[in-house]
Amino acid sequence: MESRLILVILSVVVMVLEISLMTHAAVPKSIMKHIDRVNKNGPYLGIVVPNAFEMNPLLQSPSLMADHNLPHLDFSGRRFRFGRIKDKKVIIVMTGLSMLNAGTTTQLLLALFRVKGVIHCGIAGNADPQLEIGDVTIPQYWAHTGLWNWQRFGDGPDDELALESNGDYTRKIGFLKFSNFNTVDTKTEKSVDNLLNNVWYQPEEIFPVDGTPEIRQNAFWIPVDKHYFSLAKKLEGLKLERCLNSTNCLPRAPVAVRVQRGVSANVFVDNKAYREFLQSTFNVTSIDMETAAVALVCLQQKIPFIAFRSLSDLAGGGSALSNEAAAFAVLASQNAATALVKFITLL
């Protein structure tokens, strides 16, 4: 009798615990069932895309076959799409604009699903005068150029930054001096220091999954996966779209090319002076608003990563009357998706 009573009590306790977990768990039980089923069929390639117009060419690609049983799963404001590209299992998710959205979405993807590698694609501004709109760039390194230490007026390169002695900030990477971009008074031919002074570029703090918790590491130039980057060389010669229509064509056929560096920040760069500064200081080609965040999350999680960014504009380097991004964003998005699909077939 006592043993039966104990069993009944235990059963009630277990039921209460289950109800409590269902009520308070971060992922509802109904969603977890789908996630568990998806993961049993893994691992997958994660495809992370910033916006709808950049994702549409991929979703419309004849190479993409959606999963008939579970084409997508909605969770935490994101839609995770399941399918195959050339027999490779993929999960496609849209991040939305900016570093925060890109990082949050990538972390969510890696936390929920069995992902063996992440591929990122979209459009970008071009800082390299040797390349053209429509070209697909595949940078070897990515950096976040939006983390600054803004120096007080009167201090210069030889003066220690605030909290630099604590190890929080550094002068090793370099800085932007605003007065270098002052216009000179044609009458007096004098230029004075700008009150905005200098901003010093800073590395991100990362906490790798195989590191000691709360012991930070610093990262500025984040490499893509070596195997992925080597394989991407085979994309040279890939046929890409040149024309939007019969009358609006680019000067030459776009190419897919591996480049040294790309940068990201929460800034849409449409400024010639800053474009030239980034190119001359950091030797960058692609300028966008998301890729470095995806790269940083993958670095922390030890997940292979690569990005394909097709050049849609000159980041302010065009004429005052031009608006390349509005004109060529659709074509650039198509070229980025084409390169991504071809790359997956090579894996």
mmCIF file of C-alpha atoms in Angstrom:
data_model
loop_
_atom_site.group_PDB
_atom_site.id
_atom_site.type_symbol
_atom_site.label_atom_id
_atom_site.label_comp_id
_atom_site.label_asym_id
_atom_site.label_seq_id
_atom_site.Cartn_x
_atom_site.Cartn_y
_atom_site.Cartn_z
ATOM 1 C CA MET A 1 0.000 0.000 0.000
ATOM 2 C CA GLU A 2 2.797 2.395 0.956
ATOM 3 C CA SER A 3 4.716 1.579 -2.238
ATOM 4 C CA ARG A 4 1.629 2.331 -4.341
ATOM 5 C CA LEU A 5 1.167 5.641 -2.524
ATOM 6 C CA ILE A 6 4.802 6.538 -3.133
ATOM 7 C CA LEU A 7 4.403 5.753 -6.848
ATOM 8 C CA VAL A 8 1.297 7.922 -7.057
ATOM 9 C CA ILE A 9 3.088 10.801 -5.323
ATOM 10 C CA LEU A 10 6.093 10.445 -7.628
ATOM 11 C CA SER A 11 3.822 10.418 -10.663
ATOM 12 C CA VAL A 12 2.145 13.625 -9.525
ATOM 13 C CA VAL A 13 5.542 15.274 -8.903
ATOM 14 C CA VAL A 14 6.771 14.282 -12.383
ATOM 15 C CA MET A 15 3.578 15.599 -13.979
ATOM 16 C CA VAL A 16 3.890 18.905 -12.120
ATOM 17 C CA LEU A 17 7.531 19.220 -13.195
ATOM 18 C CA GLU A 18 6.617 18.542 -16.830
ATOM 19 C CA ILE A 19 3.873 21.157 -16.747
ATOM 20 C CA SER A 20 6.270 23.620 -15.130
ATOM 21 C CA LEU A 21 8.921 22.999 -17.774
ATOM 22 C CA MET A 22 6.380 23.381 -20.573
ATOM 23 C CA THR A 23 5.226 26.648 -19.047
ATOM 24 C CA HIS A 24 8.603 28.204 -18.342
ATOM 25 C CA ALA A 25 10.929 26.625 -20.907
ATOM 26 C CA ALA A 26 12.559 28.989 -23.402
ATOM 27 C CA VAL A 27 11.506 26.710 -26.267
ATOM 28 C CA PRO A 28 7.909 25.392 -26.096
ATOM 29 C CA LYS A 29 7.538 21.620 -26.083
ATOM 30 C CA SER A 30 5.591 21.668 -29.368
ATOM 31 C CA ILE A 31 8.488 23.479 -31.058
ATOM 32 C CA MET A 32 11.089 21.199 -29.469
ATOM 33 C CA LYS A 33 9.395 18.162 -31.017
ATOM 34 C CA HIS A 34 9.925 19.630 -34.483
ATOM 35 C CA ILE A 35 13.493 20.673 -33.667
ATOM 36 C CA ASP A 36 14.338 17.174 -32.405
ATOM 37 C CA ARG A 37 12.895 15.643 -35.565
ATOM 38 C CA VAL A 38 14.886 18.045 -37.744
ATOM 39 C CA ASN A 39 18.107 17.355 -35.858
ATOM 40 C CA LYS A 40 17.723 13.594 -36.257
ATOM 41 C CA ASN A 41 18.096 14.178 -39.995
ATOM 42 C CA GLY A 42 21.119 16.481 -39.574
ATOM 43 C CA PRO A 43 23.687 17.842 -39.724
ATOM 44 C CA TYR A 44 22.854 20.741 -42.038
ATOM 45 C CA LEU A 45 24.519 23.628 -43.792
ATOM 46 C CA GLY A 46 23.186 26.874 -42.328
ATOM 47 C CA ILE A 47 22.500 29.610 -44.882
ATOM 48 C CA VAL A 48 22.163 33.069 -43.369
ATOM 49 C CA VAL A 49 20.816 35.937 -45.517
ATOM 50 C CA PRO A 50 20.182 39.542 -44.407
ATOM 51 C CA ASN A 51 16.986 40.634 -46.202
ATOM 52 C CA ALA A 52 14.056 39.379 -48.263
ATOM 53 C CA PHE A 53 15.288 40.755 -51.604
ATOM 54 C CA GLU A 54 18.636 39.031 -51.015
ATOM 55 C CA MET A 55 16.914 35.777 -50.078
ATOM 56 C CA ASN A 56 14.360 35.646 -52.915
ATOM 57 C CA PRO A 57 16.810 34.517 -55.637
ATOM 58 C CA LEU A 58 17.829 31.620 -53.427
ATOM 59 C CA LEU A 59 14.243 30.619 -52.612
ATOM 60 C CA GLN A 60 13.367 30.801 -56.315
ATOM 61 C CA SER A 61 16.378 28.767 -57.400
ATOM 62 C CA PRO A 62 15.489 25.480 -59.143
ATOM 63 C CA SER A 63 18.346 23.910 -57.179
ATOM 64 C CA LEU A 64 16.483 24.369 -53.886
ATOM 65 C CA MET A 65 14.049 21.598 -52.952
ATOM 66 C CA ALA A 66 11.948 22.395 -49.893
ATOM 67 C CA ASP A 67 11.317 19.711 -47.296
ATOM 68 C CA HIS A 68 7.803 18.367 -47.976
ATOM 69 C CA ASN A 69 7.201 17.230 -44.398
ATOM 70 C CA LEU A 70 8.396 20.404 -42.689
ATOM 71 C CA PRO A 71 9.156 23.249 -45.146
ATOM 72 C CA HIS A 72 9.721 25.761 -42.347
ATOM 73 C CA LEU A 73 9.551 26.358 -38.617
ATOM 74 C CA ASP A 74 8.790 29.758 -37.053
ATOM 75 C CA PHE A 75 10.424 30.593 -33.748
ATOM 76 C CA SER A 76 11.526 33.741 -31.923
ATOM 77 C CA GLY A 77 10.584 36.016 -34.809
ATOM 78 C CA ARG A 78 12.603 33.972 -37.313
ATOM 79 C CA ARG A 79 11.517 31.536 -40.028
ATOM 80 C CA PHE A 80 13.862 28.575 -40.476
ATOM 81 C CA ARG A 81 13.388 26.971 -43.896
ATOM 82 C CA PHE A 82 14.420 23.358 -44.469
ATOM 83 C CA GLY A 83 15.371 21.713 -47.717
ATOM 84 C CA ARG A 84 18.138 20.518 -49.981
ATOM 85 C CA ILE A 85 20.434 22.167 -52.481
ATOM 86 C CA LYS A 86 21.987 19.579 -54.787
ATOM 87 C CA ASP A 87 21.447 16.824 -52.199
ATOM 88 C CA LYS A 88 22.995 18.906 -49.408
ATOM 89 C CA LYS A 89 20.669 19.431 -46.442
ATOM 90 C CA VAL A 90 20.245 23.123 -45.678
ATOM 91 C CA ILE A 91 18.525 25.428 -43.201
ATOM 92 C CA ILE A 92 17.911 28.924 -44.554
ATOM 93 C CA VAL A 93 17.149 31.861 -42.278
ATOM 94 C CA MET A 94 16.777 35.609 -42.793
ATOM 95 C CA THR A 95 18.460 37.826 -40.205
ATOM 96 C CA GLY A 96 17.197 41.315 -40.929
ATOM 97 C CA LEU A 97 19.341 44.450 -41.113
ATOM 98 C CA SER A 98 22.389 45.128 -38.919
ATOM 99 C CA MET A 99 24.995 43.447 -36.759
ATOM 100 C CA LEU A 100 22.646 42.779 -33.842
ATOM 101 C CA ASN A 101 20.091 40.946 -35.962
ATOM 102 C CA ALA A 102 22.766 38.987 -37.827
ATOM 103 C CA GLY A 103 24.534 37.880 -34.662
ATOM 104 C CA THR A 104 21.346 36.998 -32.787
ATOM 105 C CA THR A 105 19.953 34.978 -35.681
ATOM 106 C CA THR A 106 23.191 33.076 -36.245
ATOM 107 C CA GLN A 107 23.469 32.230 -32.542
ATOM 108 C CA LEU A 108 19.859 31.034 -32.554
ATOM 109 C CA LEU A 109 20.492 28.871 -35.618
ATOM 110 C CA LEU A 110 23.522 27.207 -34.033
ATOM 111 C CA ALA A 111 21.849 26.762 -30.644
ATOM 112 C CA LEU A 112 18.714 25.083 -31.996
ATOM 113 C CA PHE A 113 19.964 22.946 -34.868
ATOM 114 C CA ARG A 114 22.779 20.581 -35.816
ATOM 115 C CA VAL A 115 24.753 22.777 -38.175
ATOM 116 C CA LYS A 116 28.105 21.723 -39.621
ATOM 117 C CA GLY A 117 28.888 24.960 -41.439
ATOM 118 C CA VAL A 118 27.491 28.429 -42.102
ATOM 119 C CA ILE A 119 27.342 30.173 -45.473
ATOM 120 C CA HIS A 120 26.377 33.822 -45.660
ATOM 121 C CA CYS A 121 25.369 35.727 -48.790
ATOM 122 C CA GLY A 122 24.055 39.134 -49.771
ATOM 123 C CA ILE A 123 25.059 42.414 -51.390
ATOM 124 C CA ALA A 124 27.791 44.875 -50.428
ATOM 125 C CA GLY A 125 29.362 48.210 -51.199
ATOM 126 C CA ASN A 126 32.603 48.115 -53.161
ATOM 127 C CA ALA A 127 35.748 49.864 -51.910
ATOM 128 C CA ASP A 128 38.116 48.353 -54.490
ATOM 129 C CA PRO A 129 38.508 50.359 -57.730
ATOM 130 C CA GLN A 130 39.759 47.207 -59.473
ATOM 131 C CA LEU A 131 36.360 45.516 -59.189
ATOM 132 C CA GLU A 132 32.956 46.325 -60.644
ATOM 133 C CA ILE A 133 29.301 46.255 -59.637
ATOM 134 C CA GLY A 134 27.895 42.745 -59.998
ATOM 135 C CA ASP A 135 31.145 41.001 -59.033
ATOM 136 C CA VAL A 136 30.864 38.423 -56.253
ATOM 137 C CA THR A 137 33.555 38.864 -53.608
ATOM 138 C CA ILE A 138 34.710 36.108 -51.267
ATOM 139 C CA PRO A 139 36.864 37.724 -48.556
ATOM 140 C CA GLN A 140 39.361 35.657 -46.587
ATOM 141 C CA TYR A 141 39.032 37.872 -43.494
ATOM 142 C CA TRP A 142 36.233 39.901 -41.964
ATOM 143 C CA ALA A 143 36.296 42.659 -39.342
ATOM 144 C CA HIS A 144 33.766 44.713 -37.417
ATOM 145 C CA THR A 145 34.735 48.358 -37.962
ATOM 146 C CA GLY A 146 31.990 49.844 -35.807
ATOM 147 C CA LEU A 147 33.544 49.301 -32.370
ATOM 148 C CA TRP A 148 35.362 52.529 -31.484
ATOM 149 C CA ASN A 149 37.065 54.338 -28.641
ATOM 150 C CA TRP A 150 36.334 58.010 -29.327
ATOM 151 C CA GLN A 151 39.268 60.059 -28.077
ATOM 152 C CA ARG A 152 38.827 63.369 -26.281
ATOM 153 C CA PHE A 153 39.785 66.587 -28.030
ATOM 154 C CA GLY A 154 43.430 67.507 -27.465
ATOM 155 C CA ASP A 155 44.711 63.935 -27.129
ATOM 156 C CA GLY A 156 46.595 62.303 -29.973
ATOM 157 C CA PRO A 157 48.195 59.030 -31.070
ATOM 158 C CA ASP A 158 50.741 59.113 -28.234
ATOM 159 C CA ASP A 159 48.119 59.558 -25.511
ATOM 160 C CA GLU A 160 46.662 56.548 -23.737
ATOM 161 C CA LEU A 161 42.975 55.869 -24.377
ATOM 162 C CA ALA A 162 40.459 55.757 -21.564
ATOM 163 C CA LEU A 163 40.579 52.304 -19.887
ATOM 164 C CA GLU A 164 43.437 51.230 -22.174
ATOM 165 C CA SER A 165 45.565 50.387 -19.131
ATOM 166 C CA ASN A 166 42.875 47.924 -18.010
ATOM 167 C CA GLY A 167 43.200 46.054 -21.285
ATOM 168 C CA ASP A 168 39.763 47.135 -22.474
ATOM 169 C CA TYR A 169 40.973 49.200 -25.444
ATOM 170 C CA THR A 170 43.977 49.367 -27.736
ATOM 171 C CA ARG A 171 45.757 51.664 -30.205
ATOM 172 C CA LYS A 172 47.241 48.766 -32.158
ATOM 173 C CA ILE A 173 44.667 48.625 -34.962
ATOM 174 C CA GLY A 174 44.535 52.236 -36.044
ATOM 175 C CA PHE A 175 42.378 55.332 -35.992
ATOM 176 C CA LEU A 176 40.395 57.792 -38.063
ATOM 177 C CA LYS A 177 41.378 61.436 -37.592
ATOM 178 C CA PHE A 178 38.493 63.657 -38.539
ATOM 179 C CA SER A 179 40.610 66.728 -39.182
ATOM 180 C CA ASN A 180 42.272 64.873 -42.057
ATOM 181 C CA PHE A 181 38.982 65.424 -43.866
ATOM 182 C CA ASN A 182 38.528 69.098 -43.068
ATOM 183 C CA THR A 183 38.094 71.471 -45.969
ATOM 184 C CA VAL A 184 40.642 74.297 -46.009
ATOM 185 C CA ASP A 185 39.508 77.922 -45.993
ATOM 186 C CA THR A 186 40.510 79.205 -49.427
ATOM 187 C CA LYS A 187 41.079 82.733 -48.067
ATOM 188 C CA THR A 188 43.258 81.937 -45.066
ATOM 189 C CA GLU A 189 44.488 78.528 -46.279
ATOM 190 C CA LYS A 190 44.290 77.377 -42.701
ATOM 191 C CA SER A 191 42.944 74.131 -41.292
ATOM 192 C CA VAL A 192 42.418 73.568 -37.590
ATOM 193 C CA ASP A 193 41.852 70.427 -35.597
ATOM 194 C CA ASN A 194 38.332 69.061 -35.680
ATOM 195 C CA LEU A 195 36.554 68.868 -32.318
ATOM 196 C CA LEU A 196 35.565 65.270 -33.157
ATOM 197 C CA ASN A 197 39.287 64.432 -32.913
ATOM 198 C CA ASN A 198 40.058 60.676 -33.402
ATOM 199 C CA VAL A 199 38.210 57.371 -33.235
ATOM 200 C CA TRP A 200 40.300 54.253 -32.625
ATOM 201 C CA TYR A 201 39.139 50.930 -34.063
ATOM 202 C CA GLN A 202 38.771 48.138 -31.536
ATOM 203 C CA PRO A 203 38.698 44.328 -31.640
ATOM 204 C CA GLU A 204 35.651 42.416 -30.449
ATOM 205 C CA GLU A 205 35.682 40.422 -27.229
ATOM 206 C CA ILE A 206 34.823 36.782 -27.833
ATOM 207 C CA PHE A 207 34.256 33.820 -25.535
ATOM 208 C CA PRO A 208 34.945 30.598 -27.463
ATOM 209 C CA VAL A 209 32.968 27.493 -26.546
ATOM 210 C CA ASP A 210 36.209 25.641 -25.816
ATOM 211 C CA GLY A 211 37.654 28.467 -23.733
ATOM 212 C CA THR A 212 37.379 29.324 -20.063
ATOM 213 C CA PRO A 213 34.026 30.988 -19.278
ATOM 214 C CA GLU A 214 34.259 34.753 -18.746
ATOM 215 C CA ILE A 215 37.877 34.831 -19.914
ATOM 216 C CA ARG A 216 37.758 37.058 -22.947
ATOM 217 C CA GLN A 217 39.766 36.828 -26.123
ATOM 218 C CA ASN A 218 40.131 39.593 -28.683
ATOM 219 C CA ALA A 219 39.418 39.265 -32.402
ATOM 220 C CA PHE A 220 39.559 41.857 -35.163
ATOM 221 C CA TRP A 221 40.351 40.052 -38.448
ATOM 222 C CA ILE A 222 38.262 36.877 -38.454
ATOM 223 C CA PRO A 223 39.324 34.259 -41.017
ATOM 224 C CA VAL A 224 36.811 32.214 -42.959
ATOM 225 C CA ASP A 225 37.226 28.441 -42.997
ATOM 226 C CA LYS A 226 40.451 27.441 -44.814
ATOM 227 C CA HIS A 227 38.861 24.535 -46.688
ATOM 228 C CA TYR A 228 35.874 26.637 -47.742
ATOM 229 C CA PHE A 229 38.129 29.454 -48.941
ATOM 230 C CA SER A 230 40.333 27.068 -50.908
ATOM 231 C CA LEU A 231 37.291 25.465 -52.507
ATOM 232 C CA ALA A 232 35.896 28.877 -53.468
ATOM 233 C CA LYS A 233 38.727 29.322 -55.969
ATOM 234 C CA LYS A 234 36.813 26.921 -58.215
ATOM 235 C CA LEU A 235 34.119 29.591 -58.580
ATOM 236 C CA GLU A 236 36.415 31.621 -60.827
ATOM 237 C CA GLY A 237 34.861 31.586 -64.283
ATOM 238 C CA LEU A 238 31.336 31.169 -62.901
ATOM 239 C CA LYS A 239 28.756 32.689 -65.242
ATOM 240 C CA LEU A 240 26.934 35.553 -63.527
ATOM 241 C CA GLU A 241 24.166 37.937 -64.561
ATOM 242 C CA ARG A 242 25.298 41.036 -66.438
ATOM 243 C CA CYS A 243 21.998 42.672 -67.423
ATOM 244 C CA LEU A 244 18.927 43.747 -65.513
ATOM 245 C CA ASN A 245 17.036 43.912 -68.794
ATOM 246 C CA SER A 246 17.750 44.293 -72.491
ATOM 247 C CA THR A 247 18.837 47.915 -72.093
ATOM 248 C CA ASN A 248 20.441 48.063 -68.618
ATOM 249 C CA CYS A 249 23.683 46.080 -68.637
ATOM 250 C CA LEU A 250 26.972 46.308 -66.771
ATOM 251 C CA PRO A 251 30.155 47.349 -68.653
ATOM 252 C CA ARG A 252 31.578 43.814 -68.450
ATOM 253 C CA ALA A 253 30.523 40.356 -67.337
ATOM 254 C CA PRO A 254 30.713 40.062 -63.521
ATOM 255 C CA VAL A 255 33.216 37.674 -61.962
ATOM 256 C CA ALA A 256 33.466 35.701 -58.722
ATOM 257 C CA VAL A 257 36.746 36.505 -57.023
ATOM 258 C CA ARG A 258 38.473 35.743 -53.757
ATOM 259 C CA VAL A 259 39.694 38.911 -52.013
ATOM 260 C CA GLN A 260 41.643 39.595 -48.870
ATOM 261 C CA ARG A 261 39.287 41.535 -46.624
ATOM 262 C CA GLY A 262 35.731 42.661 -45.994
ATOM 263 C CA VAL A 263 34.329 44.835 -43.199
ATOM 264 C CA SER A 264 30.958 45.302 -41.534
ATOM 265 C CA ALA A 265 29.385 47.884 -39.223
ATOM 266 C CA ASN A 266 25.972 49.335 -38.412
ATOM 267 C CA VAL A 267 26.571 51.974 -41.061
ATOM 268 C CA PHE A 268 25.398 52.149 -44.674
ATOM 269 C CA VAL A 269 28.480 53.658 -46.308
ATOM 270 C CA ASP A 270 27.629 56.043 -49.149
ATOM 271 C CA ASN A 271 30.545 58.376 -48.615
ATOM 272 C CA LYS A 272 33.549 58.610 -50.930
ATOM 273 C CA ALA A 273 36.017 59.849 -48.297
ATOM 274 C CA TYR A 274 35.213 57.098 -45.807
ATOM 275 C CA ARG A 275 35.212 54.465 -48.564
ATOM 276 C CA GLU A 276 38.725 55.521 -49.574
ATOM 277 C CA PHE A 277 39.849 55.604 -45.935
ATOM 278 C CA LEU A 278 38.659 52.022 -45.353
ATOM 279 C CA GLN A 279 40.344 50.837 -48.535
ATOM 280 C CA SER A 280 43.670 52.554 -47.906
ATOM 281 C CA THR A 281 43.816 51.795 -44.176
ATOM 282 C CA PHE A 282 42.509 48.233 -44.091
ATOM 283 C CA ASN A 283 42.816 47.094 -47.728
ATOM 284 C CA VAL A 284 39.161 46.085 -47.857
ATOM 285 C CA THR A 285 36.904 45.291 -50.779
ATOM 286 C CA SER A 286 33.419 44.512 -49.410
ATOM 287 C CA ILE A 287 31.590 46.868 -47.056
ATOM 288 C CA ASP A 288 28.329 45.680 -45.486
ATOM 289 C CA MET A 289 26.276 45.656 -42.279
ATOM 290 C CA GLU A 290 26.077 41.992 -41.186
ATOM 291 C CA THR A 291 28.840 39.597 -42.243
ATOM 292 C CA ALA A 292 31.337 40.262 -39.446
ATOM 293 C CA ALA A 293 28.638 39.525 -36.854
ATOM 294 C CA VAL A 294 27.961 36.127 -38.453
ATOM 295 C CA ALA A 295 31.712 35.481 -38.604
ATOM 296 C CA LEU A 296 32.190 36.369 -34.931
ATOM 297 C CA VAL A 297 29.446 34.005 -33.764
ATOM 298 C CA CYS A 298 30.848 31.179 -35.890
ATOM 299 C CA LEU A 299 34.337 31.872 -34.512
ATOM 300 C CA GLN A 300 33.071 31.628 -30.949
ATOM 301 C CA GLN A 301 31.116 28.448 -31.702
ATOM 302 C CA LYS A 302 33.963 26.877 -33.741
ATOM 303 C CA ILE A 303 31.746 26.453 -36.822
ATOM 304 C CA PRO A 304 33.197 26.649 -40.372
ATOM 305 C CA PHE A 305 32.103 29.837 -42.122
ATOM 306 C CA ILE A 306 32.340 31.637 -45.459
ATOM 307 C CA ALA A 307 30.534 34.590 -47.067
ATOM 308 C CA PHE A 308 29.635 35.608 -50.618
ATOM 309 C CA ARG A 309 28.927 39.303 -51.081
ATOM 310 C CA SER A 310 28.025 40.658 -54.510
ATOM 311 C CA LEU A 311 28.891 44.300 -55.133
ATOM 312 C CA SER A 312 25.786 46.429 -55.659
ATOM 313 C CA ASP A 313 27.223 49.940 -55.357
ATOM 314 C CA LEU A 314 30.431 51.945 -54.985
ATOM 315 C CA ALA A 315 29.874 52.938 -51.320
ATOM 316 C CA GLY A 316 29.767 56.600 -52.291
ATOM 317 C CA GLY A 317 32.484 56.377 -54.922
ATOM 318 C CA GLY A 318 30.135 57.014 -57.852
ATOM 319 C CA SER A 319 28.903 60.306 -59.239
ATOM 320 C CA ALA A 320 26.607 62.569 -57.268
ATOM 321 C CA LEU A 321 23.745 61.658 -59.584
ATOM 322 C CA SER A 322 24.164 57.896 -59.373
ATOM 323 C CA ASN A 323 22.294 55.511 -57.107
ATOM 324 C CA GLU A 324 23.842 52.165 -57.929
ATOM 325 C CA ALA A 325 22.413 50.293 -54.932
ATOM 326 C CA ALA A 326 18.825 51.002 -55.966
ATOM 327 C CA ALA A 327 19.555 50.061 -59.576
ATOM 328 C CA PHE A 328 21.662 46.936 -59.146
ATOM 329 C CA ALA A 329 20.661 45.401 -55.803
ATOM 330 C CA VAL A 330 18.437 42.818 -57.500
ATOM 331 C CA LEU A 331 21.122 41.769 -59.981
ATOM 332 C CA ALA A 332 23.779 41.624 -57.238
ATOM 333 C CA SER A 333 21.494 39.520 -55.048
ATOM 334 C CA GLN A 334 21.003 37.065 -57.898
ATOM 335 C CA ASN A 335 24.752 36.767 -58.441
ATOM 336 C CA ALA A 336 25.423 36.169 -54.747
ATOM 337 C CA ALA A 337 22.802 33.390 -54.684
ATOM 338 C CA THR A 338 24.253 31.859 -57.857
ATOM 339 C CA ALA A 339 27.713 31.719 -56.283
ATOM 340 C CA LEU A 340 26.335 30.216 -53.072
ATOM 341 C CA VAL A 341 24.450 27.451 -54.882
ATOM 342 C CA LYS A 342 27.472 26.596 -57.017
ATOM 343 C CA PHE A 343 29.707 26.513 -53.944
ATOM 344 C CA ILE A 344 27.387 24.058 -52.209
ATOM 345 C CA THR A 345 27.583 21.722 -55.200
ATOM 346 C CA LEU A 346 31.370 21.698 -54.783
ATOM 347 C CA LEU A 347 31.314 20.675 -51.119
#
